[in-house]
Structures are given as structure tokens and as C-alpha cells.
Coordinates of C-alpha atoms and ligand atoms in Angstrom, one line a residue:
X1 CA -17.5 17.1 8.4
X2 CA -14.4 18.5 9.6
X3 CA -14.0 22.1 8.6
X4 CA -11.7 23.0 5.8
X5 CA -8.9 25.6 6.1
X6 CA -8.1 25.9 2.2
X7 CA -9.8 25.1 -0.6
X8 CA -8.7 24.9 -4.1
X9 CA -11.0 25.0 -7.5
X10 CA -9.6 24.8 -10.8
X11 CA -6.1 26.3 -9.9
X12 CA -4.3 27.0 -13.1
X13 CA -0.6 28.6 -14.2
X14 CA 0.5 29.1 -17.4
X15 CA 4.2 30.3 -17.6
X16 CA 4.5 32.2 -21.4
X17 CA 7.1 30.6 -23.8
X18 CA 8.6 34.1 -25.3
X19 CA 10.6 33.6 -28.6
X20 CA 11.8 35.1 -32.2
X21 CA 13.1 38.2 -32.2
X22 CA 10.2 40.3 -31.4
X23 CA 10.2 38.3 -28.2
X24 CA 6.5 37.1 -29.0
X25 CA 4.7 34.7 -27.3
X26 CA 5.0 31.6 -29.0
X27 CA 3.3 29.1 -26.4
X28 CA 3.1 28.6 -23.0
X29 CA 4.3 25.9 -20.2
X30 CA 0.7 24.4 -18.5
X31 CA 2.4 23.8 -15.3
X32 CA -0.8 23.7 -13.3
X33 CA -3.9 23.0 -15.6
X34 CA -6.8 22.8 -13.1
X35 CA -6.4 21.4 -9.6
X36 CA -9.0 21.2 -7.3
X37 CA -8.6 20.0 -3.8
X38 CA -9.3 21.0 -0.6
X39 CA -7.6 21.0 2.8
X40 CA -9.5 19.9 6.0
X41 CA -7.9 22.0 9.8
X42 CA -5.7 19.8 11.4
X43 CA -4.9 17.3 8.8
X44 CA -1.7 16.6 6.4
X45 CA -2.4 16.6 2.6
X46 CA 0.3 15.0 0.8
X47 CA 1.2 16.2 -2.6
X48 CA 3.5 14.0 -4.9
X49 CA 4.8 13.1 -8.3
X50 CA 7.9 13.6 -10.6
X51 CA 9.9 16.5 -11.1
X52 CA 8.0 19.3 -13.6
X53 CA 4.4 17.9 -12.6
X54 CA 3.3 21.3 -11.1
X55 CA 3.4 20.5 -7.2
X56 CA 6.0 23.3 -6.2
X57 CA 4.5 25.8 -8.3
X58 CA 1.0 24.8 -6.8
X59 CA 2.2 25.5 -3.3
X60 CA 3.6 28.7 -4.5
X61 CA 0.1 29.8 -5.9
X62 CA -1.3 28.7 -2.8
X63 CA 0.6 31.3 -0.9
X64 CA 0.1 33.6 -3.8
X65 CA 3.9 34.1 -4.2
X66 CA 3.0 32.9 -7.8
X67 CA -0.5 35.2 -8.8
X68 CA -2.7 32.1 -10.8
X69 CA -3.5 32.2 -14.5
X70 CA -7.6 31.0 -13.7
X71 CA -8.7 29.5 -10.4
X72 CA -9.6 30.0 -6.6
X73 CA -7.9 29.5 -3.8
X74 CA -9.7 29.9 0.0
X75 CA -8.4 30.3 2.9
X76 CA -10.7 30.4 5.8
X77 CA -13.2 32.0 4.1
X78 CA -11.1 34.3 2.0
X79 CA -10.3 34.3 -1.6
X80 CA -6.4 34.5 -1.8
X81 CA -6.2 34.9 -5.1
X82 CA -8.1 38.5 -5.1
X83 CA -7.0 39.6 -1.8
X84 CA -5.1 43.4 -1.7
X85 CA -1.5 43.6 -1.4
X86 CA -1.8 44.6 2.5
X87 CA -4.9 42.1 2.9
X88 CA -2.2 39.9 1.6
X89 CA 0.5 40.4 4.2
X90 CA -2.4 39.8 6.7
X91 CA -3.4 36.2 5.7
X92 CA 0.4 35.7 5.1
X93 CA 0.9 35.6 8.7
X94 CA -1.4 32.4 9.0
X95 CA -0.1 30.6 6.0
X96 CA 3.7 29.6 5.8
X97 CA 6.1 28.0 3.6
X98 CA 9.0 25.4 4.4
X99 CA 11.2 25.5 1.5
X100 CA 13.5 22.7 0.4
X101 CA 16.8 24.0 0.4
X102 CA 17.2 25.5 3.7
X103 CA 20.5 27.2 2.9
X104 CA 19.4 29.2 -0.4
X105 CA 16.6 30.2 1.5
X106 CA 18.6 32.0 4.5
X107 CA 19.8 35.0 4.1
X108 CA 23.9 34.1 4.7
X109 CA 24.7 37.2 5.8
X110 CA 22.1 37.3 8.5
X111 CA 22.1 35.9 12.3
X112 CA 19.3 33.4 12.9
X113 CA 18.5 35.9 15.4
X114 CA 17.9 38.0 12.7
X115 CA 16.6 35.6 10.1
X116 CA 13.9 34.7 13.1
X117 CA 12.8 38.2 13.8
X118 CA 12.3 39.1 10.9
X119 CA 8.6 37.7 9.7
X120 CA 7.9 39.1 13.1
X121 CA 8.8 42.7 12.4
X122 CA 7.1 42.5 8.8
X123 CA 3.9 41.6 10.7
X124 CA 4.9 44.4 13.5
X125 CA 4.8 41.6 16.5
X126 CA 6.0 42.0 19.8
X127 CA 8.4 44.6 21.3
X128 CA 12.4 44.1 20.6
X129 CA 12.3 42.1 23.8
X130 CA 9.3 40.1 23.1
X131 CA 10.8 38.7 19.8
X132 CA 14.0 38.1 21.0
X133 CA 12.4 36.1 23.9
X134 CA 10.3 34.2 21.2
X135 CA 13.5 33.5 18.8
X136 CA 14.9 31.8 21.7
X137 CA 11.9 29.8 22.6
X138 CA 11.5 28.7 18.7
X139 CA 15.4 27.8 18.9
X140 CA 14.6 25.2 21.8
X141 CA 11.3 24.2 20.4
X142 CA 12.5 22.7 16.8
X143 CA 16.2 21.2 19.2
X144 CA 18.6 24.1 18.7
X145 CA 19.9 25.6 21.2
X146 CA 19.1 29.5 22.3
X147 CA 23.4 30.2 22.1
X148 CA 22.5 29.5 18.5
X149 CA 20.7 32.6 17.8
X150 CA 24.2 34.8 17.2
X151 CA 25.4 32.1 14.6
X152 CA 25.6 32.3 10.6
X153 CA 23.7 29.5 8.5
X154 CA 26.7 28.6 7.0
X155 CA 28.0 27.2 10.7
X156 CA 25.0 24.5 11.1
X157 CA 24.4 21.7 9.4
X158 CA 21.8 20.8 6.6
X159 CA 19.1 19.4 9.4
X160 CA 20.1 22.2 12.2
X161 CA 19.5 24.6 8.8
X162 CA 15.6 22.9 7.6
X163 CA 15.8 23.2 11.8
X164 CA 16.3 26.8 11.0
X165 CA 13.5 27.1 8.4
X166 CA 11.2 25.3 10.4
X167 CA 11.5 27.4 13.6
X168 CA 11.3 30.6 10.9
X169 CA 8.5 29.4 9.4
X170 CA 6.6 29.2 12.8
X171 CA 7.7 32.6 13.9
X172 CA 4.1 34.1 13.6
X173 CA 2.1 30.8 15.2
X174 CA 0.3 30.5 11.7
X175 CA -2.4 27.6 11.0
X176 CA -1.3 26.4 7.8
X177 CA 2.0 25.0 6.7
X178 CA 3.3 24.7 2.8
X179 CA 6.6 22.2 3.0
X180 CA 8.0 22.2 -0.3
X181 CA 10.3 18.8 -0.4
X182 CA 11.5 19.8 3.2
X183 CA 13.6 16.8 3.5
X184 CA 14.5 15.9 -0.3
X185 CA 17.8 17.5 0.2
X186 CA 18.8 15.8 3.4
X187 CA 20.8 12.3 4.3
X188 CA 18.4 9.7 4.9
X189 CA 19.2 9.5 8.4
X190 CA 18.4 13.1 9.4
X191 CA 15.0 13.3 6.9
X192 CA 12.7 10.7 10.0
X193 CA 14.8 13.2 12.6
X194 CA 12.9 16.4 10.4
X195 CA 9.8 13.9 10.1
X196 CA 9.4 13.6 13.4
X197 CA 9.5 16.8 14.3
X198 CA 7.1 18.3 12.0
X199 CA 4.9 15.7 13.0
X200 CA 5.5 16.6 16.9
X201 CA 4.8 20.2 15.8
X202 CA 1.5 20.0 14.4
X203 CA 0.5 18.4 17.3
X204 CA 1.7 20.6 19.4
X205 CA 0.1 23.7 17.7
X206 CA -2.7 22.2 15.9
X207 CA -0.7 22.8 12.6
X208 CA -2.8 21.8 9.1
X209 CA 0.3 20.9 6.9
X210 CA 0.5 20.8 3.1
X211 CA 3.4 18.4 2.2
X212 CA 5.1 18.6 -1.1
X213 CA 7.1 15.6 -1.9
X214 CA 8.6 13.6 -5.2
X215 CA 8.9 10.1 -2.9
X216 CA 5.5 8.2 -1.9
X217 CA 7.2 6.9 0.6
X218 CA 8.5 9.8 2.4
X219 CA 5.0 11.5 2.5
X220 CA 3.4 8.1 3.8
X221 CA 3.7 8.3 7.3
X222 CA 3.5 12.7 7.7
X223 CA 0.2 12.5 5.5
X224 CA -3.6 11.7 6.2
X225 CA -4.3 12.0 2.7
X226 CA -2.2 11.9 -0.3
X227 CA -2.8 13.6 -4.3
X228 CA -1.0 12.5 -7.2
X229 CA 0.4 14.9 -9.8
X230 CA 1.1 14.4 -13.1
X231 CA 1.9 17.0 -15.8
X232 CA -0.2 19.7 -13.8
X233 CA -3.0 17.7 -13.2
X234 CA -4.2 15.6 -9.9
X235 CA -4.5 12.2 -11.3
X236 CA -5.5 10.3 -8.2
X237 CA -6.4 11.4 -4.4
X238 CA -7.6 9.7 -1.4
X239 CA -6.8 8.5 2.6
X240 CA -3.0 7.8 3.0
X241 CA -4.4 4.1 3.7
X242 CA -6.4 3.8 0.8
X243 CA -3.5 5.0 -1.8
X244 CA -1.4 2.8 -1.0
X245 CA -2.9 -0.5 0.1
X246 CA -5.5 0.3 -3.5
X247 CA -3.8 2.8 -5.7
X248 CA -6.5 2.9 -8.6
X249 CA -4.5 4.3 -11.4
X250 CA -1.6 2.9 -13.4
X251 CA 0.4 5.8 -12.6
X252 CA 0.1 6.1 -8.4
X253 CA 0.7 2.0 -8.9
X254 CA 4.2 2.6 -10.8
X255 CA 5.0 5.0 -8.6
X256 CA 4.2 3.1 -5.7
X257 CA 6.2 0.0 -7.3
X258 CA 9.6 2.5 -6.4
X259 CA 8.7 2.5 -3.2
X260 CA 10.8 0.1 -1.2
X261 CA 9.0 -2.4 1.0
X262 CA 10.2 -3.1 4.8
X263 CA 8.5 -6.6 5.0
X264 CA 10.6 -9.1 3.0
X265 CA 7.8 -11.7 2.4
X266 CA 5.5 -9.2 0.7
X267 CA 5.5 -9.5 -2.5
X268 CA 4.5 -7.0 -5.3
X269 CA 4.1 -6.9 -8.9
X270 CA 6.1 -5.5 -11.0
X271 CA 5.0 -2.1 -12.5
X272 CA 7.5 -0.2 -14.5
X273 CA 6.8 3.4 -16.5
X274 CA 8.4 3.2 -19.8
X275 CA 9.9 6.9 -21.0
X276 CA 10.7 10.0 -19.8
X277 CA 7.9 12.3 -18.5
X278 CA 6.5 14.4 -21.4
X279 CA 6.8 18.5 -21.6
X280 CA 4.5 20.4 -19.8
X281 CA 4.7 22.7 -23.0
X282 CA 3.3 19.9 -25.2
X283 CA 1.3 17.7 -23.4
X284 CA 0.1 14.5 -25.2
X285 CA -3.7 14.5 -26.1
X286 CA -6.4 12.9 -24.4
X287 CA -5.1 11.1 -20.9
X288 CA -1.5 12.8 -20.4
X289 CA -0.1 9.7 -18.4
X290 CA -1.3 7.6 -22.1
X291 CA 2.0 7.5 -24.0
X292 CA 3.4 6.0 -20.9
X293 CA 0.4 3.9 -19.9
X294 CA 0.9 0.2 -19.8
X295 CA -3.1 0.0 -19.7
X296 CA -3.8 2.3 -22.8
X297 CA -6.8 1.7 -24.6
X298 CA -7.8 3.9 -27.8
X299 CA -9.8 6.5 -25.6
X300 CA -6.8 7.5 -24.0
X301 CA -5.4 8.6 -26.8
X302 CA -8.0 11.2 -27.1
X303 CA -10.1 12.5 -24.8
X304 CA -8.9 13.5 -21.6
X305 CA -10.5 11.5 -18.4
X306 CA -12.0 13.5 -16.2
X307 CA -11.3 13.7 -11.9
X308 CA -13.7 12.1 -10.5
X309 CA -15.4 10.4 -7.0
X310 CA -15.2 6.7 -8.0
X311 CA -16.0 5.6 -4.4
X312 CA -16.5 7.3 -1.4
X313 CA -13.3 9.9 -0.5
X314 CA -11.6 8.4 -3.4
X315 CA -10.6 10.8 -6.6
X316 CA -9.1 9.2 -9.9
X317 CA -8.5 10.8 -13.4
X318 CA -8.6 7.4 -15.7
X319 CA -10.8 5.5 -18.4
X320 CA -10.4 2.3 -16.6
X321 CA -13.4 3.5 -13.8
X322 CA -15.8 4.8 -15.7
Ligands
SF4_401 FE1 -3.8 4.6 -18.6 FE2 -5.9 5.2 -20.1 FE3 -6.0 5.3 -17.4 FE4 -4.6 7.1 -18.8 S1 -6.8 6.8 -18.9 S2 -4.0 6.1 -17.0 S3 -3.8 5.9 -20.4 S4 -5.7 3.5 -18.7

């Protein structure tokens, strides 16, 4: 088997609902309620579902920017999760994080000379020289130009920006990549421009990427294999292939259903979700996905299914497969 980067076991946050006026805890948001997957070197895990299913905040624990409620996370052998604050900044150097709005996430009043150095100097890399020489070789790496260095974000574009982020993120030659949404707030026309070169990129430096992404069909082509999220739980996840030539459960099939199809003669059914996606601070009993199920039986209604292999390499959450 290939060997695995990052592994994940029963990854929880709970976010405390404060109220009255003692500010007492008076319930809490499950918005990641025990995820387990793992990550193999080299490959691209795609990670998708609706807004408020728990996929930003579970690249945020992976990365310990969030600390966890319950759960494990490794990374190359090391548990993340209990690692010192200076141990920490160590394993930070390997792991990185693409957000999705490039511009909140630059500093405005910085250079991108600046904005570059900067994860350098945190880890103490290089001399002045050194990572001025490298800022200038990321520029020309991600297709900016090295006379871009001295310019403000605000002058580029929303691409030349993720461009930005990208090159940033890359700074320290890490090994594992979180991209939160990297291209969710970008035209159309420049997100297969981004795509590309991300994809270019792990090639290049044998990058393991974890892809964050609301769209199935966005993460199709970046992502070997591809989890489905809903309300803080995986609910399906297998080989990019598999998912979507087979999704297994209702939910990865509705979801696919959005996704438009290049070939005009293929012709799918028709799989709508009915209602708005539940609150992660009352989830519904039993199977989460049951008040919107089209396939609901009684058991849904109240006992949860559990995650399981149903075939080889193939993971799915639903009462239909056992
Ligand atoms: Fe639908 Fe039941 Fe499967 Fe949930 S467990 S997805 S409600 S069939």
C-alpha cells in the first residue's frame, strides 16, 4: 500500500452555544461529529458538500488552527493534535493551507515580497538574500512575474491574488496542501487556469493535496478520491471514478444530479433534495440526511447508520447497504 501522510480518527468539534444572561452554555454546534479518513503521499483527497457541513472547519483542525473537541489527527507519524506549541510551528512548515478568499487572507498593507517572506522568516529560512531570491522564483513558478514582488494585493487580480496565495503557501516546500474552496470565489474562466496549476504543482513537487470544495464537479478532475460531507459527518467516500460513475448514497446522487454533464446524449435521472439543510445545532435523529431522503425507510428515522466498507475502497453511511 501506498504510505499515508495524514490520518484522521474520529475528528470531532463542538463550537459552544452561550446564552441567557449568565452567558451559560446552553448547547453546542456539532460541526465535525467524527470523521475518519486518511490521506495517502502524493494523492488528492477531495472533500465536498453544502455550506455548514463541517469541511472548512475540518481542514482547519487538520492544521490545528482549530484545537479538536475528541479525535486524532497524524501527520507522518505525529499526533497533531497533542503536539507543543513550538513542535507545532515545526510540522507547520510541512503542512499548508490555501484559503478561499485570497484577498482577506493578504495582509493589504504588505508587499508580496513581504507577504512571501514572511512564512520563511517564522520558520528562520534562508538569509535576506536567499528568500528574496526564492520570492522571485515562487513569483515565476505559479506565472507572475518577479517585478511583481514590490506590488500591493489590491493591484492584481482575483486569479494573480489565489496566484499569490498559492506561491505563499509553497514558500517553505511543504508536503501537504489544505485548499479551502481555492477557486469558489473566482470567474469560471480563471478557476481551470488555478486548476491547472495546482495540478502542475503537485507534480512538480510531489505535493499530497487536501481539496475542500462545495461543487462535485469542480473537485472531479484535481481529486483521486473524493468524501462526502453532510452535517459533520462523511457520508460516502471512494476513487474519484467510482463516486461518480456509482455514487451509493441518495445524498452524493443528488448532489451529483447538480452537476452539469458535457455529453448531450447522456441522460440522467432526475434526483432532487427537497428542504433546506438542517442545523448543525439540532441535527435530526437517526440518519441526518433522513428528513431529506427520498429513500427514507422507518430505520432512518432512528438510528444512525454507521460508515462503513461496503466494497473494496468504497465507504458509505446508509441503511440501504446493510
Ligand atoms: Fe436515506 Fe435512510 Fe440512507 Fe439516510 S440511511 S440516506 S435516510 S436511505
Amino acid at each position: 500500500m501506498t504510505e499515508l501522510l495524514l490520518q484522521v480518527e474520529n475528528l470531532k468539534k463542538h463550537f459552544p452555544i452561550n446564552g441567557g444572561i449568565f452567558g451559560k452554555k446552553v448547547g453546542e454546534v456539532k460541526a465535525v461529529d467524527g470523521v475518519s479518513f486518511y490521506v495517502k503521499k502524493g494523492e488528492t483527497l477531495g472533500i465536498v458538500g453544502e455550506s455548514g457541513c463541517g469541511k472548512s472547519t475540518t481542514g482547519r483542525l487538520l492544521l490545528r488552527l482549530l484545537d479538536p473537541t475528541e479525535g486524532k489527527v497524524t501527520f507522518e507519524n505525529k499526533d497533531v493534535t497533542t503536539l507543543s506549541k513550538e513542535e507545532l510551528r515545526k510540522v507547520r512548515r510541512e503542512m499548508q493551507m490555501i484559503f478561499q478568499d485570497p484577498f482577506a487572507s493578504l495582509n493589504p498593507r504588505h508587499t508580496v515580497e513581504k507577504i512571501l517572506e514572511e512564512p520563511l522568516i517564522v520558520h528562520g529560512i534562508g538569509t535576506k538574500e536567499e528568500r528574496k531570491r526564492r520570492v522571485r522564483e515562487m513569483l515565476e513558478v505559479v506565472g507572475l512575474s518577479s517585478y511583481h514582488a514590490k506590488r500591493y494585493p489590491h493591484q492584481f487580480s482575483g486569479g494573480q491574488r489565489q496566484r499569490i496565495g498559492i506561491a505563499r503557501s509553497l514558500m517553505t516546500n511543504p508536503k501537504l496542501i489544505i485548499a479551502d474552496e481555492p477557486v469558489s470565489a473566482l470567474d469560471v474562466s480563471i478557476q481551470s487556469q488555478v486548476l491547472n496549476l495546482l495540478e502542475d504543482l503537485q507534480k512538480e513537487y510531489d505535493l499530497t493535496y487536501v481539496f475542500i470544495a462545495h461543487d462535485l464537479g469542480v473537485v472531479r478532475h484535481i481529486s483521486d478520491r473524493v468524501g462526502v460531507m453532510y452535517l459533520g459527518r462523511l457520508i460516502e467516500l471512494t476513487d474519484s471514478e467510482k463516486l461518480y460513475e456509482k455514487p451509493l448514497h441518495p445524498y452524493t446522487q443528488a448532489l451529483l444530479n447538480a452537476v452539469p454533464i458535457p455529453d448531450p446524449d447522456f441522460k440522467r435521472e432526475e434526483i432532487e433534495i427537497s428542504g433546506e439543510i438542517p442545523s448543525p445545532s439540532n441535527p435530526p435523529a437517526g440518519c441526518a440526511f433522513h428528513t431529506r431522503c427520498r429513500e427514507c425507510m422507518d430505520i432512518c428515522k432512528t438510528t444512525r447508520p454507521e460508515f462503513k466498507e461496503i466494497e473494496p475502497n468504497h465507504f458509505v453511511a446508509c441503511h440501504l447497504y446493510e
